[in-house]
Coordinates of C-alpha atoms in Angstrom, one line a residue:
Chain A
M57 CA 75.8 22.0 84.0
I58 CA 73.8 20.0 81.4
L59 CA 74.2 22.7 78.8
R60 CA 77.9 23.0 79.5
N61 CA 78.3 19.3 79.1
F62 CA 76.3 19.3 75.9
N63 CA 78.6 21.9 74.5
Y64 CA 81.5 19.7 75.5
F65 CA 79.9 16.6 74.0
S66 CA 79.2 18.2 70.6
R67 CA 82.6 19.9 70.5
E68 CA 84.3 16.5 71.2
A69 CA 82.1 14.8 68.6
F70 CA 82.9 17.2 65.8
R71 CA 86.5 17.3 66.8
S72 CA 86.7 13.6 66.5
L73 CA 84.8 13.6 63.2
S74 CA 87.2 16.0 61.6
R75 CA 90.3 14.3 63.2
N76 CA 89.4 10.8 62.0
R77 CA 88.5 11.8 58.5
L78 CA 89.1 8.4 56.9
L79 CA 86.9 6.6 59.4
T80 CA 84.3 9.3 59.1
L81 CA 84.3 8.9 55.4
A82 CA 84.2 5.1 55.7
T83 CA 81.2 5.2 58.1
I84 CA 79.3 7.7 56.0
S85 CA 79.9 5.6 52.9
T86 CA 78.7 2.5 54.7
V87 CA 75.6 4.1 55.9
C88 CA 75.0 5.7 52.5
I89 CA 75.4 2.4 50.7
C90 CA 73.2 0.5 53.2
M91 CA 70.5 3.2 52.9
L92 CA 70.7 3.2 49.1
I93 CA 70.1 -0.6 48.9
L94 CA 67.4 -0.3 51.5
G95 CA 65.9 2.6 49.7
I96 CA 65.9 0.8 46.4
A97 CA 64.3 -2.2 48.0
V98 CA 61.6 0.0 49.6
L99 CA 60.9 1.8 46.3
I100 CA 60.6 -1.4 44.4
T101 CA 58.3 -2.8 47.1
V102 CA 56.2 0.4 47.2
N103 CA 55.8 0.3 43.4
A104 CA 55.2 -3.4 43.3
S105 CA 52.5 -3.1 45.9
N106 CA 51.0 -0.1 44.0
F107 CA 51.0 -2.2 40.8
M108 CA 49.3 -5.1 42.6
Q109 CA 46.7 -2.8 44.1
H110 CA 46.0 -1.7 40.6
L111 CA 45.6 -5.2 39.4
E112 CA 43.5 -6.2 42.4
S113 CA 41.2 -3.2 42.2
D114 CA 40.4 -4.3 38.6
V115 CA 38.8 -7.4 39.9
E116 CA 35.0 -7.0 39.6
I117 CA 32.0 -9.2 40.0
V118 CA 29.5 -9.5 37.2
A119 CA 26.1 -10.9 38.2
F120 CA 23.8 -12.1 35.4
I121 CA 20.0 -11.7 36.0
D122 CA 17.6 -14.4 34.8
K123 CA 15.7 -13.2 31.8
S124 CA 12.4 -14.2 33.4
V125 CA 12.8 -11.7 36.2
M126 CA 10.5 -8.6 36.1
P127 CA 12.1 -5.1 35.8
S128 CA 10.7 -4.2 39.3
Q129 CA 12.3 -7.2 40.8
V130 CA 15.6 -6.4 39.0
Q131 CA 15.8 -3.2 41.1
L132 CA 15.1 -5.1 44.3
I133 CA 18.0 -7.5 43.4
G134 CA 20.2 -4.4 43.0
K135 CA 19.3 -3.1 46.4
E136 CA 19.9 -6.5 48.0
I137 CA 23.4 -6.7 46.4
S138 CA 24.2 -3.2 47.7
T139 CA 23.3 -4.3 51.3
I140 CA 25.9 -7.1 51.2
Q141 CA 28.8 -6.4 53.6
G142 CA 32.0 -5.3 51.8
V143 CA 30.3 -4.1 48.6
K144 CA 31.6 -0.7 47.5
R145 CA 29.7 0.1 44.4
V146 CA 26.9 -1.6 42.4
K147 CA 26.3 -0.6 38.8
F148 CA 23.3 -1.7 36.7
V149 CA 24.1 -2.5 33.1
S150 CA 20.9 -3.2 31.1
K151 CA 21.0 -5.7 28.3
E152 CA 20.8 -2.8 25.8
E153 CA 23.9 -1.1 27.3
G154 CA 25.5 -4.5 27.4
L155 CA 25.0 -5.0 23.7
E156 CA 26.4 -1.6 22.9
Q157 CA 29.5 -2.3 24.9
L158 CA 29.9 -5.6 23.1
Q159 CA 29.5 -3.8 19.7
E160 CA 32.2 -1.4 20.7
K161 CA 34.5 -4.1 21.9
M162 CA 34.1 -6.1 18.7
G163 CA 34.1 -3.1 16.4
N164 CA 31.0 -4.3 14.7
K165 CA 28.4 -1.5 14.2
N166 CA 25.8 -3.9 12.8
L167 CA 25.9 -6.5 15.5
K168 CA 22.3 -5.8 16.5
E169 CA 21.0 -6.4 13.0
T170 CA 23.1 -9.5 12.6
I171 CA 21.9 -11.4 15.6
G172 CA 18.4 -10.1 15.7
E173 CA 17.0 -10.4 19.2
N174 CA 19.3 -9.2 22.0
P175 CA 20.6 -12.4 23.6
L176 CA 22.3 -10.6 26.6
P177 CA 20.9 -10.6 30.1
D178 CA 20.7 -7.5 32.4
T179 CA 23.7 -7.5 34.7
Y180 CA 25.0 -5.9 37.8
E181 CA 28.7 -4.9 38.0
V182 CA 29.8 -5.1 41.6
Q183 CA 33.0 -3.7 43.2
A184 CA 34.2 -4.7 46.6
E185 CA 35.7 -2.5 49.2
N186 CA 38.5 -5.0 49.5
P187 CA 39.3 -7.0 46.4
H188 CA 40.1 -10.0 48.7
D189 CA 36.4 -10.3 49.6
V190 CA 35.4 -10.8 46.0
P191 CA 35.0 -14.6 46.1
E192 CA 33.0 -14.4 49.3
I193 CA 30.7 -11.6 48.0
A194 CA 30.3 -13.5 44.7
R195 CA 29.1 -16.6 46.6
T196 CA 26.5 -14.5 48.5
I197 CA 25.2 -12.9 45.3
E198 CA 24.9 -16.3 43.7
K199 CA 22.3 -17.3 46.3
I200 CA 20.0 -14.3 45.5
D201 CA 16.8 -15.4 43.7
G202 CA 16.8 -14.3 40.1
I203 CA 20.6 -14.4 39.6
Y204 CA 21.5 -17.3 37.4
K205 CA 25.3 -16.8 37.1
V206 CA 28.1 -14.9 38.8
K207 CA 31.5 -14.2 37.2
Y208 CA 34.6 -12.7 38.6
G209 CA 37.4 -14.6 36.9
Q210 CA 37.2 -17.6 39.2
G211 CA 40.5 -19.4 39.6
V212 CA 42.6 -16.6 38.1
V213 CA 41.7 -14.1 40.8
E214 CA 42.6 -16.6 43.6
R215 CA 46.0 -17.2 41.9
L216 CA 46.6 -13.5 41.6
F217 CA 45.9 -13.0 45.3
E218 CA 48.3 -15.8 46.1
V219 CA 51.0 -14.2 44.0
T220 CA 50.6 -10.8 45.4
K221 CA 50.6 -12.2 48.9
W222 CA 54.0 -13.9 48.3
V223 CA 55.4 -10.8 46.6
R224 CA 54.5 -8.8 49.7
I225 CA 55.9 -11.4 52.2
V226 CA 59.2 -11.8 50.2
S227 CA 59.7 -8.0 49.8
I228 CA 59.1 -7.3 53.5
T229 CA 61.5 -10.1 54.5
V230 CA 64.1 -8.7 52.2
I231 CA 63.7 -5.3 53.7
V232 CA 64.0 -6.6 57.2
L233 CA 67.1 -8.6 56.4
L234 CA 68.7 -5.6 54.7
A235 CA 67.9 -3.5 57.8
F236 CA 69.6 -6.0 60.0
G237 CA 72.6 -6.2 57.7
A238 CA 72.8 -2.4 57.7
V239 CA 72.8 -2.3 61.6
F240 CA 75.6 -4.9 61.7
L241 CA 77.7 -3.1 59.0
V242 CA 77.3 0.3 60.6
A243 CA 78.0 -1.1 64.1
T244 CA 81.2 -2.7 62.8
T245 CA 82.4 0.5 61.2
I246 CA 81.6 2.5 64.3
R247 CA 83.4 -0.1 66.4
L248 CA 86.5 0.5 64.3
A249 CA 86.2 4.3 65.0
I250 CA 85.8 3.7 68.7
F251 CA 88.6 1.1 68.7
S252 CA 91.0 3.7 67.5
R253 CA 90.2 5.7 70.6
R254 CA 90.2 2.9 73.2
K255 CA 93.2 4.3 74.9
E256 CA 91.4 7.6 75.4
I257 CA 88.3 5.8 76.7
Y258 CA 90.4 3.7 79.1
L259 CA 92.0 6.9 80.4
M260 CA 88.6 8.6 80.8
K261 CA 87.4 5.6 82.8
L262 CA 90.4 5.6 85.1
I263 CA 90.2 9.4 85.7
G264 CA 86.6 8.8 86.8
A265 CA 84.4 9.8 83.9
T266 CA 80.9 8.3 84.1
D267 CA 79.8 5.9 81.4
W268 CA 77.3 8.4 80.0
F269 CA 79.8 11.1 79.9
I270 CA 82.0 8.9 77.7
R271 CA 79.0 7.7 75.6
W272 CA 77.4 11.0 74.7
P273 CA 80.1 12.3 72.2
F274 CA 80.0 8.9 70.4
F275 CA 76.2 9.1 70.2
I276 CA 76.3 12.5 68.7
E277 CA 79.0 11.2 66.2
G278 CA 76.8 8.2 65.3
L279 CA 73.8 10.5 64.9
V280 CA 75.6 12.9 62.6
L281 CA 77.2 10.1 60.6
G282 CA 74.0 8.2 60.2
T283 CA 72.0 11.3 59.2
F284 CA 74.6 12.5 56.8
G285 CA 75.0 9.1 55.1
A286 CA 71.3 8.7 54.8
L287 CA 70.9 12.3 53.3
V288 CA 73.5 11.5 50.7
A289 CA 71.7 8.2 49.9
V290 CA 68.3 10.0 49.7
G291 CA 69.8 12.6 47.4
I292 CA 71.1 10.0 45.0
L293 CA 67.8 8.0 45.3
A294 CA 65.7 11.1 44.6
L295 CA 67.7 12.1 41.5
A296 CA 67.6 8.5 40.1
Y297 CA 63.9 8.0 40.8
N298 CA 62.9 11.4 39.3
S299 CA 64.8 10.7 36.1
L300 CA 63.2 7.2 36.1
I301 CA 59.8 8.8 36.3
N302 CA 60.5 11.3 33.6
N303 CA 62.0 8.9 31.1
M304 CA 60.6 5.4 31.8
Q305 CA 57.0 6.2 32.3
M306 CA 56.6 7.5 28.8
V307 CA 58.3 4.5 27.3
F308 CA 56.9 1.6 29.3
F309 CA 53.8 3.0 30.9
L310 CA 54.9 1.7 34.2
P311 CA 52.5 2.8 36.8
L312 CA 55.2 4.3 39.0
V313 CA 54.2 5.9 42.3
V314 CA 54.7 9.6 41.8
K315 CA 52.6 11.0 44.6
S316 CA 55.0 13.4 46.2
E317 CA 53.6 13.0 49.7
V318 CA 54.2 9.2 49.6
I319 CA 57.7 9.6 48.2
N320 CA 58.6 12.4 50.5
R321 CA 57.5 10.4 53.5
L322 CA 59.6 7.6 52.3
Y323 CA 62.7 9.8 51.9
L324 CA 62.1 11.3 55.4
S325 CA 61.8 7.9 57.0
L326 CA 65.0 6.8 55.2
V327 CA 66.8 9.7 56.9
G328 CA 65.2 8.8 60.2
I329 CA 66.3 5.2 59.8
G330 CA 69.9 6.4 59.0
A331 CA 70.0 8.5 62.1
L332 CA 68.7 5.5 64.1
L333 CA 71.3 3.2 62.5
G334 CA 74.0 5.6 63.7
I335 CA 72.7 5.6 67.3
V336 CA 72.0 1.9 67.5
G337 CA 75.3 1.1 65.9
T338 CA 77.1 3.2 68.4
F339 CA 75.2 1.7 71.3
I340 CA 76.1 -1.8 70.2
S341 CA 79.8 -0.9 69.8
V342 CA 80.6 1.5 72.6
N343 CA 79.5 -0.6 75.6
R344 CA 82.2 -3.2 75.2
F345 CA 84.8 -0.5 75.6
L346 CA 83.4 0.7 78.8
K347 CA 84.0 -2.4 80.8
V348 CA 87.1 -1.1 82.7
Chain B
M144 CA 93.0 4.7 108.0
L145 CA 92.8 5.4 104.2
I146 CA 93.4 2.0 102.7
Q147 CA 92.8 -1.4 104.3
F148 CA 93.3 -4.9 102.7
Y149 CA 91.9 -7.9 104.6
N150 CA 93.0 -11.3 103.5
V151 CA 92.8 -10.4 99.9
S152 CA 93.4 -13.1 97.3
K153 CA 93.1 -12.9 93.5
I154 CA 93.0 -15.8 91.2
Y155 CA 92.6 -14.9 87.5
P156 CA 90.2 -16.8 85.3
N157 CA 93.2 -18.5 83.6
G158 CA 94.2 -19.9 87.0
V159 CA 97.1 -17.6 87.8
K160 CA 97.2 -16.8 91.6
A161 CA 98.3 -13.2 91.7
L162 CA 97.6 -12.3 95.3
N163 CA 97.4 -14.7 98.2
D164 CA 96.0 -13.6 101.6
V165 CA 97.3 -10.1 101.6
S166 CA 96.5 -7.8 104.5
L167 CA 97.8 -4.3 104.9
K168 CA 96.9 -0.8 106.0
I169 CA 98.0 2.5 104.6
D170 CA 97.4 5.7 106.5
R171 CA 96.6 9.2 105.1
G172 CA 99.7 11.1 104.1
E173 CA 102.0 8.1 103.9
F174 CA 104.5 7.5 101.2
V175 CA 104.7 3.8 100.4
F176 CA 106.8 1.8 98.0
L177 CA 105.5 -1.5 96.7
M178 CA 108.4 -3.7 95.8
G179 CA 109.0 -7.2 94.5
P180 CA 110.0 -9.1 91.5
S181 CA 107.9 -9.3 88.3
G182 CA 104.8 -11.4 88.9
A183 CA 104.8 -10.8 92.6
G184 CA 101.4 -9.2 92.4
K185 CA 102.3 -5.4 92.5
S186 CA 100.2 -4.6 89.4
T187 CA 97.2 -6.6 90.6
L188 CA 97.3 -4.8 94.0
I189 CA 97.6 -1.4 92.2
K190 CA 94.7 -2.2 89.9
M191 CA 92.5 -3.1 92.9
L192 CA 93.1 0.3 94.4
F193 CA 91.1 1.9 91.6
R194 CA 88.9 -1.1 91.1
E195 CA 90.1 -2.2 87.7
E196 CA 90.3 -5.6 89.4
I197 CA 88.3 -6.9 92.4
P198 CA 89.5 -9.6 94.8
T199 CA 88.4 -13.2 94.5
R200 CA 88.4 -13.4 98.3
G201 CA 88.8 -10.9 101.0
Q202 CA 87.8 -7.3 101.5
I203 CA 89.3 -3.9 100.6
F204 CA 88.2 -0.6 102.1
I205 CA 89.3 2.8 100.7
A206 CA 88.3 5.8 102.9
S207 CA 86.0 3.3 104.8
R208 CA 84.2 2.2 101.7
S209 CA 84.2 -1.4 100.5
I210 CA 85.3 -1.5 96.9
V211 CA 84.1 -5.1 96.7
R212 CA 80.5 -4.2 97.4
M213 CA 80.7 -1.0 95.4
K214 CA 78.1 -0.6 92.7
R215 CA 79.2 0.1 89.1
K216 CA 77.9 3.7 89.2
E217 CA 79.9 4.5 92.3
I218 CA 83.2 3.7 90.7
P219 CA 83.7 7.1 89.0
A220 CA 83.5 8.8 92.5
L221 CA 86.2 6.4 93.8
R222 CA 88.5 7.1 90.9
R223 CA 88.1 10.9 91.2
S224 CA 89.6 10.6 94.6
M225 CA 92.8 9.1 93.1
G226 CA 95.4 10.2 90.6
I227 CA 97.2 7.6 88.6
I228 CA 100.5 7.8 86.8
F229 CA 101.9 5.1 84.5
Q230 CA 105.2 3.7 83.4
D231 CA 104.3 4.5 79.7
F232 CA 102.8 7.9 80.7
K233 CA 99.6 7.2 78.7
L234 CA 99.4 10.7 77.3
L235 CA 97.1 11.4 74.4
E236 CA 99.4 12.0 71.4
N237 CA 97.0 14.3 69.6
K238 CA 96.5 16.7 72.5
T239 CA 99.0 19.3 73.7
V240 CA 100.4 19.4 77.2
Y241 CA 97.7 21.9 78.2
E242 CA 95.0 19.8 76.6
N243 CA 96.2 16.6 78.2
I244 CA 96.0 18.1 81.7
A245 CA 92.7 19.9 81.0
F246 CA 91.3 16.6 79.7
A247 CA 91.3 15.1 83.2
M248 CA 89.1 18.0 84.4
E249 CA 86.9 18.0 81.4
V250 CA 85.9 14.4 81.6
I251 CA 84.6 14.8 85.1
G252 CA 82.6 17.8 84.1
A253 CA 84.7 20.6 85.6
K254 CA 83.8 24.2 84.9
P255 CA 85.8 25.8 82.1
S256 CA 86.7 28.7 84.4
D257 CA 88.1 26.2 87.0
I258 CA 90.1 24.5 84.3
K259 CA 91.5 27.8 83.0
Y260 CA 92.7 28.6 86.5
R261 CA 94.0 25.2 87.6
V262 CA 95.9 23.9 84.5
P263 CA 98.5 26.7 84.4
E264 CA 99.0 26.3 88.1
L265 CA 99.7 22.6 87.6
I266 CA 102.0 23.2 84.7
K267 CA 104.0 25.6 86.8
M268 CA 104.1 23.1 89.7
V269 CA 105.6 20.3 87.6
G270 CA 108.0 22.7 86.0
L271 CA 106.8 22.7 82.4
K272 CA 106.1 26.4 82.0
G273 CA 106.5 27.4 78.4
K274 CA 105.8 23.9 77.1
E275 CA 102.0 24.3 77.2
R276 CA 101.5 24.0 73.4
C277 CA 103.9 21.1 72.9
F278 CA 102.7 17.7 71.9
P279 CA 103.9 14.7 73.9
G280 CA 106.0 13.5 70.9
E281 CA 108.1 16.7 71.2
L282 CA 108.9 16.1 74.9
S283 CA 111.6 14.0 76.7
G284 CA 110.5 11.0 78.8
G285 CA 110.9 13.0 82.0
E286 CA 108.9 15.9 80.7
Q287 CA 106.2 13.5 79.6
Q288 CA 106.0 11.9 83.0
R289 CA 105.7 15.4 84.5
V290 CA 102.6 15.9 82.3
G291 CA 101.3 12.6 83.6
I292 CA 101.8 13.8 87.2
A293 CA 100.1 17.1 86.5
R294 CA 97.2 15.2 84.9
A295 CA 97.0 12.9 87.9
L296 CA 96.9 15.8 90.3
A297 CA 94.4 17.9 88.3
N298 CA 91.4 16.8 90.4
Q299 CA 93.1 17.1 93.8
P300 CA 93.2 13.4 94.7
L301 CA 93.6 12.0 98.1
V302 CA 95.9 9.3 96.8
L303 CA 98.5 9.4 94.0
I304 CA 99.1 5.9 92.6
A305 CA 102.2 5.4 90.6
D306 CA 102.9 2.2 88.7
E307 CA 106.6 2.1 87.9
P308 CA 106.7 5.8 87.1
T309 CA 110.5 5.8 86.6
G310 CA 110.7 2.5 84.7
N311 CA 111.3 4.2 81.4
L312 CA 113.6 7.0 82.7
D313 CA 117.3 7.3 83.3
V314 CA 118.7 7.7 86.8
G315 CA 119.0 11.5 86.7
T316 CA 115.5 12.1 85.4
S317 CA 114.2 9.5 87.8
N318 CA 115.6 11.4 90.7
E319 CA 113.9 14.6 89.5
I320 CA 110.6 12.8 89.2
M321 CA 111.1 11.4 92.7
E322 CA 111.7 14.9 94.1
L323 CA 108.5 16.0 92.6
L324 CA 106.6 13.0 94.2
Y325 CA 108.1 13.7 97.6
D326 CA 107.1 17.3 97.3
I327 CA 103.5 16.3 96.5
N328 CA 103.6 13.9 99.5
R329 CA 104.8 16.7 101.8
K330 CA 101.7 18.8 100.8
G331 CA 99.5 16.0 102.2
T332 CA 98.8 13.6 99.3
T333 CA 99.2 9.9 100.0
V334 CA 101.6 8.3 97.5
I335 CA 101.7 4.6 96.7
M336 CA 104.4 3.7 94.2
A337 CA 105.2 0.3 92.7
T338 CA 108.8 0.0 91.6
H339 CA 111.8 -2.2 90.8
A340 CA 114.4 0.4 91.5
R341 CA 116.1 -0.8 94.8
E342 CA 118.7 1.9 94.8
L343 CA 116.1 4.6 94.5
V344 CA 114.0 3.0 97.3
R345 CA 117.0 2.7 99.7
H346 CA 117.8 6.3 99.4
A347 CA 114.2 7.4 99.9
R348 CA 114.0 6.1 103.5
K349 CA 110.2 5.6 103.2
R350 CA 107.9 2.7 104.1
V351 CA 108.4 -0.3 101.9
I352 CA 106.0 -3.2 101.4
M353 CA 107.7 -6.2 99.9
L354 CA 105.6 -8.6 97.8
E355 CA 106.8 -12.1 96.8
K356 CA 104.7 -14.7 95.0
G357 CA 101.5 -12.9 95.9
R358 CA 102.2 -12.6 99.6
V359 CA 103.5 -9.8 101.8
A360 CA 107.1 -10.8 102.4
G361 CA 108.0 -7.8 104.5
D362 CA 106.6 -4.4 105.7
Y363 CA 109.4 -2.0 106.6
P364 CA 108.6 1.3 108.3
D365 CA 110.3 4.6 107.2
G366 CA 114.0 4.2 107.0
E367 CA 114.2 0.5 107.9
F368 CA 114.6 -0.9 104.4
L369 CA 118.3 -1.4 103.8
A370 CA 118.5 -4.3 101.4

């Protein structure tokens, strides 16, 4: 019984798809364009957030050790820092290493000779698990005996976090709004398709078809249209993004997300969203025609 | 008793009073004409039979079941016990004669083997043999109404409800359609038919319920309507 009906539903769905070619095309295009816009927005967001993570993970704390501190005590300080919650990695940079790094940076081979005694202190470079904890960790380190200064780009870092926070909020809002717009657009297009068959639906109701019997073919139609539209969109998106990766990265050194698992999951969810769009759009539209 | 109306009134949301305190009974196997001028309430009464409308006041029983208290999911079962034919036939233009009739069985989930057996039988019964593959646009009005009748009978209803079935047909064709309806009635199906055609009703010598301004203005047993 159920299998027989399912056969009937799919047959009806595909018959109606091929009979109403113009509306089929219109719905697929609508879904496709919605998913393209949504996909572009998601890709931009993913890349922006990747870029921001890049920036944020560069944030590092440098703790300067008082010169009067004994070498044995320096080690103890390092241990103490590594026990602070949220600290990922602690790296000791002796004053000699520090000077060499400075020489390299300045491109002056004879810096040591020029300035005589090494004026640099020993330092610890500290990385946090979560870059957002950096100010808090820095304050804790500052309180340790033997540390005379802590630097992490105070002020600038706070502003960077503020900016990245807003970028994230705005992009998520845009995506949510786009998704709502897509549902509305697809529902409207499907309503047109159903409207063209209202006489048939009315007849089915009068003959005694159940609501679900009438709904099923439309759901299958919506599912097929949504999935197909999204597949086309993902195809276009994949082509465009791949050529972007191949061409742009060389030119601008944009840190584009290229991990195939991330991108593939994104494409897959876009197809899923397209299918869902088709079903939700149908659900919104079909019920008003069943009130007979 | 198959159909019972008790003090049924219907007032539409726009204030139009379509039916006013209508009570009537129709028995199994009867042939009943519903007559009356436009706006007398014929269509509203017909629509209540298959619960497209429900009364504002009063009670309606069909085969001892109240359609007023009926739940939404019980409506399909009620409608499957009825066949409906329309003045404008309401055939699906993109389906053939065969498909239009099979449609009525498909949408209630009938077995394909039953459909294959029943549809040719119906086509033969309404006299459309050889026209199975025609589309409604290729048929005359009378032929289209025959398809409508075959579709209405596809699921072996208890009641055949006809809303002005001859309204769009000439006199000769109307008489042919009427003969078909009498024939169906003789085989046991109750027929309720709303019509304007006085001449046709007078010749029929069947029961007539006269509606005027939403009230029952007269109920004439078989052969007593002579107006």
